[in-house]
JSON list of C-alpha atoms in Angstrom, two decimals:
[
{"chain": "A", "resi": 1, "resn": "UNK", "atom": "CA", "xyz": [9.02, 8.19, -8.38]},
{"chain": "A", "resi": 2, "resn": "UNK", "atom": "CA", "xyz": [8.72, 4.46, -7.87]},
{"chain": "A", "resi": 3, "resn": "UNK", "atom": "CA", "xyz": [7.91, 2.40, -10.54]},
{"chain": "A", "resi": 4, "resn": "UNK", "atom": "CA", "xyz": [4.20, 2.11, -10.95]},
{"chain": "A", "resi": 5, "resn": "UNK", "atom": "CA", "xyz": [2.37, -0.93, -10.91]},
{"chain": "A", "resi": 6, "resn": "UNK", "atom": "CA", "xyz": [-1.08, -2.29, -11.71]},
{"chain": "A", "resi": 7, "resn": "UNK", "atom": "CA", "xyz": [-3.08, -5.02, -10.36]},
{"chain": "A", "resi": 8, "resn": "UNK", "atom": "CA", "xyz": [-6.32, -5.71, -9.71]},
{"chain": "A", "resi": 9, "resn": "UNK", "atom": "CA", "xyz": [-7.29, -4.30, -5.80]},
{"chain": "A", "resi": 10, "resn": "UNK", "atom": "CA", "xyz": [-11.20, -3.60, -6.47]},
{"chain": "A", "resi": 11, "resn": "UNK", "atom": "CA", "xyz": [-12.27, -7.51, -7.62]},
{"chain": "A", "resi": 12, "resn": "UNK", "atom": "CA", "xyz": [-13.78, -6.37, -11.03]},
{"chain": "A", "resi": 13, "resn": "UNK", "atom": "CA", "xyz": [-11.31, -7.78, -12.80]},
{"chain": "A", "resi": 14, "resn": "UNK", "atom": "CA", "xyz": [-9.17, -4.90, -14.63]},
{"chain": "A", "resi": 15, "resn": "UNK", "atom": "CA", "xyz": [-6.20, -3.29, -12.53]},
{"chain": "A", "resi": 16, "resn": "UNK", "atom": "CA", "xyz": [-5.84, -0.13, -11.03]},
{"chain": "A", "resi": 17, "resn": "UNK", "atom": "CA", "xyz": [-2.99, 1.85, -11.14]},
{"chain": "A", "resi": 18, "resn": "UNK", "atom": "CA", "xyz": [-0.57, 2.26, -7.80]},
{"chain": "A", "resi": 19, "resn": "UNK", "atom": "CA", "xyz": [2.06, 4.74, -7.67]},
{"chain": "A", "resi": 20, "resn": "UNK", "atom": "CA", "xyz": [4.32, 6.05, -5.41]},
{"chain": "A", "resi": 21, "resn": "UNK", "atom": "CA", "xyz": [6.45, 8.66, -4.99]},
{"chain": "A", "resi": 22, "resn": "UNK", "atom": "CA", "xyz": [9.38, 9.94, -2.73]},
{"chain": "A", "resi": 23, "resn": "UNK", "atom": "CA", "xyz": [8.85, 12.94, -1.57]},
{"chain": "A", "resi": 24, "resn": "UNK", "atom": "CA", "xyz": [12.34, 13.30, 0.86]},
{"chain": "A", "resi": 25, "resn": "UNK", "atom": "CA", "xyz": [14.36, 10.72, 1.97]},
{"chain": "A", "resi": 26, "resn": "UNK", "atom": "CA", "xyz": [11.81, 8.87, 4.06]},
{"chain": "A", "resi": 27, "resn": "UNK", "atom": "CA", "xyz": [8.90, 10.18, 2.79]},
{"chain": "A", "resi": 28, "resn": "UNK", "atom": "CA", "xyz": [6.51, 9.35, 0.70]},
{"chain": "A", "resi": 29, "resn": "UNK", "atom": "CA", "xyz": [3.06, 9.39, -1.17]},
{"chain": "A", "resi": 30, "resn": "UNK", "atom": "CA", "xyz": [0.96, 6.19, -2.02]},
{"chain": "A", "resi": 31, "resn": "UNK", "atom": "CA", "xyz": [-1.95, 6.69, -4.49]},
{"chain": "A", "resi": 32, "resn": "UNK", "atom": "CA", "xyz": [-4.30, 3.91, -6.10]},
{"chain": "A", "resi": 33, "resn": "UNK", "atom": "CA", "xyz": [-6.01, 5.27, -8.93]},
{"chain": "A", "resi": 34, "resn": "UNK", "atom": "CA", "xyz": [-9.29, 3.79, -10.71]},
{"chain": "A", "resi": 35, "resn": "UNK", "atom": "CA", "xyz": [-11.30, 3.84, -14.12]},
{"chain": "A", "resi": 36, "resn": "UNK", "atom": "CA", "xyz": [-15.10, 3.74, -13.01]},
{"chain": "A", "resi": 37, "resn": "UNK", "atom": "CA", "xyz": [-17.20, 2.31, -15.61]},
{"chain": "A", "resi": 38, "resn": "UNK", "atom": "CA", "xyz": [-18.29, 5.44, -16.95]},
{"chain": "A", "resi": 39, "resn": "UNK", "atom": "CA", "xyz": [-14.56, 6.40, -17.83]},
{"chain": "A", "resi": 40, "resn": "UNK", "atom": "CA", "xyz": [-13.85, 8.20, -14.87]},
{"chain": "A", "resi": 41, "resn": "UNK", "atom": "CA", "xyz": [-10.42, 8.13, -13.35]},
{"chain": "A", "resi": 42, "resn": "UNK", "atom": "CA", "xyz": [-10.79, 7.63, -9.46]},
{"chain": "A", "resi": 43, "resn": "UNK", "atom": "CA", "xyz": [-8.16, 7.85, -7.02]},
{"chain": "A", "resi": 44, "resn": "UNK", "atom": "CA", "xyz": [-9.12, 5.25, -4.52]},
{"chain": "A", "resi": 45, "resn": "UNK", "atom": "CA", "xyz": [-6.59, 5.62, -1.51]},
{"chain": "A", "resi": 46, "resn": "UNK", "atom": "CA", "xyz": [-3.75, 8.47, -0.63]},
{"chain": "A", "resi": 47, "resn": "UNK", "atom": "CA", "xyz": [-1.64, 7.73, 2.07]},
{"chain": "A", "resi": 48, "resn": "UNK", "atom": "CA", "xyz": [1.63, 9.62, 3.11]},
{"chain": "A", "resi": 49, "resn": "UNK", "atom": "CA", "xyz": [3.97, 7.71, 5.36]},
{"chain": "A", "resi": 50, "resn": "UNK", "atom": "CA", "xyz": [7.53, 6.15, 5.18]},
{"chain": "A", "resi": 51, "resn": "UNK", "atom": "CA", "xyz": [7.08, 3.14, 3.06]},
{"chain": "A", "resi": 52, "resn": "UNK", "atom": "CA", "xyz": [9.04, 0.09, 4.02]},
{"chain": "A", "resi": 53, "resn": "UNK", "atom": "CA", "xyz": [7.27, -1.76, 0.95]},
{"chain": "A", "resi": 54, "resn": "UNK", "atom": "CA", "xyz": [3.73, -2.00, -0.63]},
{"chain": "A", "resi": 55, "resn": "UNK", "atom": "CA", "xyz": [2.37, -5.67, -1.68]},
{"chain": "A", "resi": 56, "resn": "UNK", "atom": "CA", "xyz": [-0.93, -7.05, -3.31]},
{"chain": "A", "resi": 57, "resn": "UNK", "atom": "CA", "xyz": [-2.04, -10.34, -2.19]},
{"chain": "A", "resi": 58, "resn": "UNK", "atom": "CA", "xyz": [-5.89, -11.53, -2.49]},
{"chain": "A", "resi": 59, "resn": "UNK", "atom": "CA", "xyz": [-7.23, -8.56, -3.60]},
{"chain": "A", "resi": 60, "resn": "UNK", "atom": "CA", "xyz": [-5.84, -6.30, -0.77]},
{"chain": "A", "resi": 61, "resn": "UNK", "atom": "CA", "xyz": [-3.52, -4.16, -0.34]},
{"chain": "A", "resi": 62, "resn": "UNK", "atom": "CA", "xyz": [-0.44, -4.42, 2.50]},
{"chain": "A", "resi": 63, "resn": "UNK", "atom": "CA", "xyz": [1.48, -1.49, 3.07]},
{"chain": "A", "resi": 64, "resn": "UNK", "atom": "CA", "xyz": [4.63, -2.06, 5.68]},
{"chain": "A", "resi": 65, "resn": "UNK", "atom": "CA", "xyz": [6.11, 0.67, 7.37]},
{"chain": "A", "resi": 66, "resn": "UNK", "atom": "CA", "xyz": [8.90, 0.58, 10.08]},
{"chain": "A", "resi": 67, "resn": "UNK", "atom": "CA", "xyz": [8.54, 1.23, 13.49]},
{"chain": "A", "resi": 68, "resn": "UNK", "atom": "CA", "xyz": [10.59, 2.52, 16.36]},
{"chain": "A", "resi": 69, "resn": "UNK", "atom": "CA", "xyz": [11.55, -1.06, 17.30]},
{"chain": "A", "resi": 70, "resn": "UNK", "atom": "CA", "xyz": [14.08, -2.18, 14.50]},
{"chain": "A", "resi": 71, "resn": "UNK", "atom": "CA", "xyz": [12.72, -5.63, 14.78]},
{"chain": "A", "resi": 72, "resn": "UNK", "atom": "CA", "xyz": [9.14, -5.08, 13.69]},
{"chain": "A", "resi": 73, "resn": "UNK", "atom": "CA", "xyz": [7.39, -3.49, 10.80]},
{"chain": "A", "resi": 74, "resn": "UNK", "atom": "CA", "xyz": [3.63, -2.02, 11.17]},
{"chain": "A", "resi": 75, "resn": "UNK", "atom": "CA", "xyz": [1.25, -3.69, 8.33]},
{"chain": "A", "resi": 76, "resn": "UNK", "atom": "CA", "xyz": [-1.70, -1.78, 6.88]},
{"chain": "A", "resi": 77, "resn": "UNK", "atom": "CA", "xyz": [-3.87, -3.97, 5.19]},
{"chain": "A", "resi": 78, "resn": "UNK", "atom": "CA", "xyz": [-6.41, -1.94, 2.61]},
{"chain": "A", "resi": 79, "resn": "UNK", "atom": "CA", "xyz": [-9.17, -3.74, 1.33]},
{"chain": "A", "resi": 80, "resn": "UNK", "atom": "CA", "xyz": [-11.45, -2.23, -1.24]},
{"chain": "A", "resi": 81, "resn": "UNK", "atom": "CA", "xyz": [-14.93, -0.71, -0.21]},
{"chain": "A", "resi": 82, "resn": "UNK", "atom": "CA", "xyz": [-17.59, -0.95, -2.80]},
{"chain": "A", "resi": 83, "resn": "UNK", "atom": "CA", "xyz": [-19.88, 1.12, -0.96]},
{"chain": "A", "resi": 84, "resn": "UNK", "atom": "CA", "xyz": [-17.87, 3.96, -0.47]},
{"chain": "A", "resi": 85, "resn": "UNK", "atom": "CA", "xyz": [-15.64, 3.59, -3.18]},
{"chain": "A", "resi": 86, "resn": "UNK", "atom": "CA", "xyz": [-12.77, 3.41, -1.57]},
{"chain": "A", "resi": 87, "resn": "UNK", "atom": "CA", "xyz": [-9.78, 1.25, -0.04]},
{"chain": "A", "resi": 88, "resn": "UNK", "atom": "CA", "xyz": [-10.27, 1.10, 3.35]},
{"chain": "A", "resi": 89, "resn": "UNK", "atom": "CA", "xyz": [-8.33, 0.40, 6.27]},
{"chain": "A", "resi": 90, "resn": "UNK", "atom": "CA", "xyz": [-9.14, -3.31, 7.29]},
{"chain": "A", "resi": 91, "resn": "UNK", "atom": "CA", "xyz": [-6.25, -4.37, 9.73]},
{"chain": "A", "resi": 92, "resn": "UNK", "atom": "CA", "xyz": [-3.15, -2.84, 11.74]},
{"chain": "A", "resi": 93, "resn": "UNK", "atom": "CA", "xyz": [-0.68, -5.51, 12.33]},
{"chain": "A", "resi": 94, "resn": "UNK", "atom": "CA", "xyz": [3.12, -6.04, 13.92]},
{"chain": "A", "resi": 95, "resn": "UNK", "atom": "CA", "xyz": [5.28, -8.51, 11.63]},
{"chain": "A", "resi": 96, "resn": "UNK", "atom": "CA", "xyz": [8.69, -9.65, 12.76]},
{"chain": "A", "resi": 97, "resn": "UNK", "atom": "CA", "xyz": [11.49, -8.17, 10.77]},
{"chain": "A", "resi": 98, "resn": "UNK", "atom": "CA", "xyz": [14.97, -9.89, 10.07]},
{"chain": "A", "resi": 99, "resn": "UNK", "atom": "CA", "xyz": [17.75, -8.08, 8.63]},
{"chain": "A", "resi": 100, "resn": "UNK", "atom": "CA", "xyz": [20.45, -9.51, 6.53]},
{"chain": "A", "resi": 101, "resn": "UNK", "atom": "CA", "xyz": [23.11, -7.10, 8.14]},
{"chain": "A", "resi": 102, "resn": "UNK", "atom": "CA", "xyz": [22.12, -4.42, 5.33]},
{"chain": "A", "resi": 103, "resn": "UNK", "atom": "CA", "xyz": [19.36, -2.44, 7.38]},
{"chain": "A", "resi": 104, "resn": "UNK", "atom": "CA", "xyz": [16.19, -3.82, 5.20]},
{"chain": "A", "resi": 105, "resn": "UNK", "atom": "CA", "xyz": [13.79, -5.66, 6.66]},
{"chain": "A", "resi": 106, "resn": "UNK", "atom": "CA", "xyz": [13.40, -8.90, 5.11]},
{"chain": "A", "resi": 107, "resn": "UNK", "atom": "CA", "xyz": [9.44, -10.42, 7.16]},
{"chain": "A", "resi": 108, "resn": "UNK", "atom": "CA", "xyz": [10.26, -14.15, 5.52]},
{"chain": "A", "resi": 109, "resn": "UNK", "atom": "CA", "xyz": [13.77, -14.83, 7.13]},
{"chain": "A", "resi": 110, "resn": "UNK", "atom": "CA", "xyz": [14.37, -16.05, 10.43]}
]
């Protein structure tokens, strides 16, 4: 298990809870969990994929996985949907991965 973290993804102010946990050696499963206002604990989004790393910024959530080519990383960008009550799926991207020579991808070098 990853170290859980909480921030606030939904705009309303109180963090939700985002966990992950390894489930092999590549593997593994991303849940965002939150408290509605009558008490209830939601999970918002489940994902299972091989997590390169998870980041909030703005509100959103980016999820980087690796690709076949060594040089890139695939972004998921997760924005929370007030409608449906969920994160959802706002933007696929390609970022530009350097390495340092150890085999992580590091997107702000180069």
């Amino acid at each position: 298990m990853r170290p859980a973290v909480l921030r606030d993804v939904t705009g309303n102010g109180k963090a939700e809870l985002i966990t992950a946990l390894d489930l092999d050696g590549r593997l593994s499963e991303l849940r965002v969990y939150t408290v509605r206002d009558d008490g209830v604990i939601t999970r918002i989004l489940s994902r299972r994929a091989v997590l390169e790393g998870v980041e909030v910024a703005a509100e959103h959530l980016a999820v980087r996985e690796p690709t076949s080519n060594p040089d890139e990383v695939a972004v998921s960008d997760y924005v929370w949907d007030p409608d449906a009550g969920i994160m959802n799926l706002s933007q696929l991207t390609l970022d530009t991965c350097h390495t340092d020579g150890s085999g992580s991808c590091d997107p702000g070098k180069g």
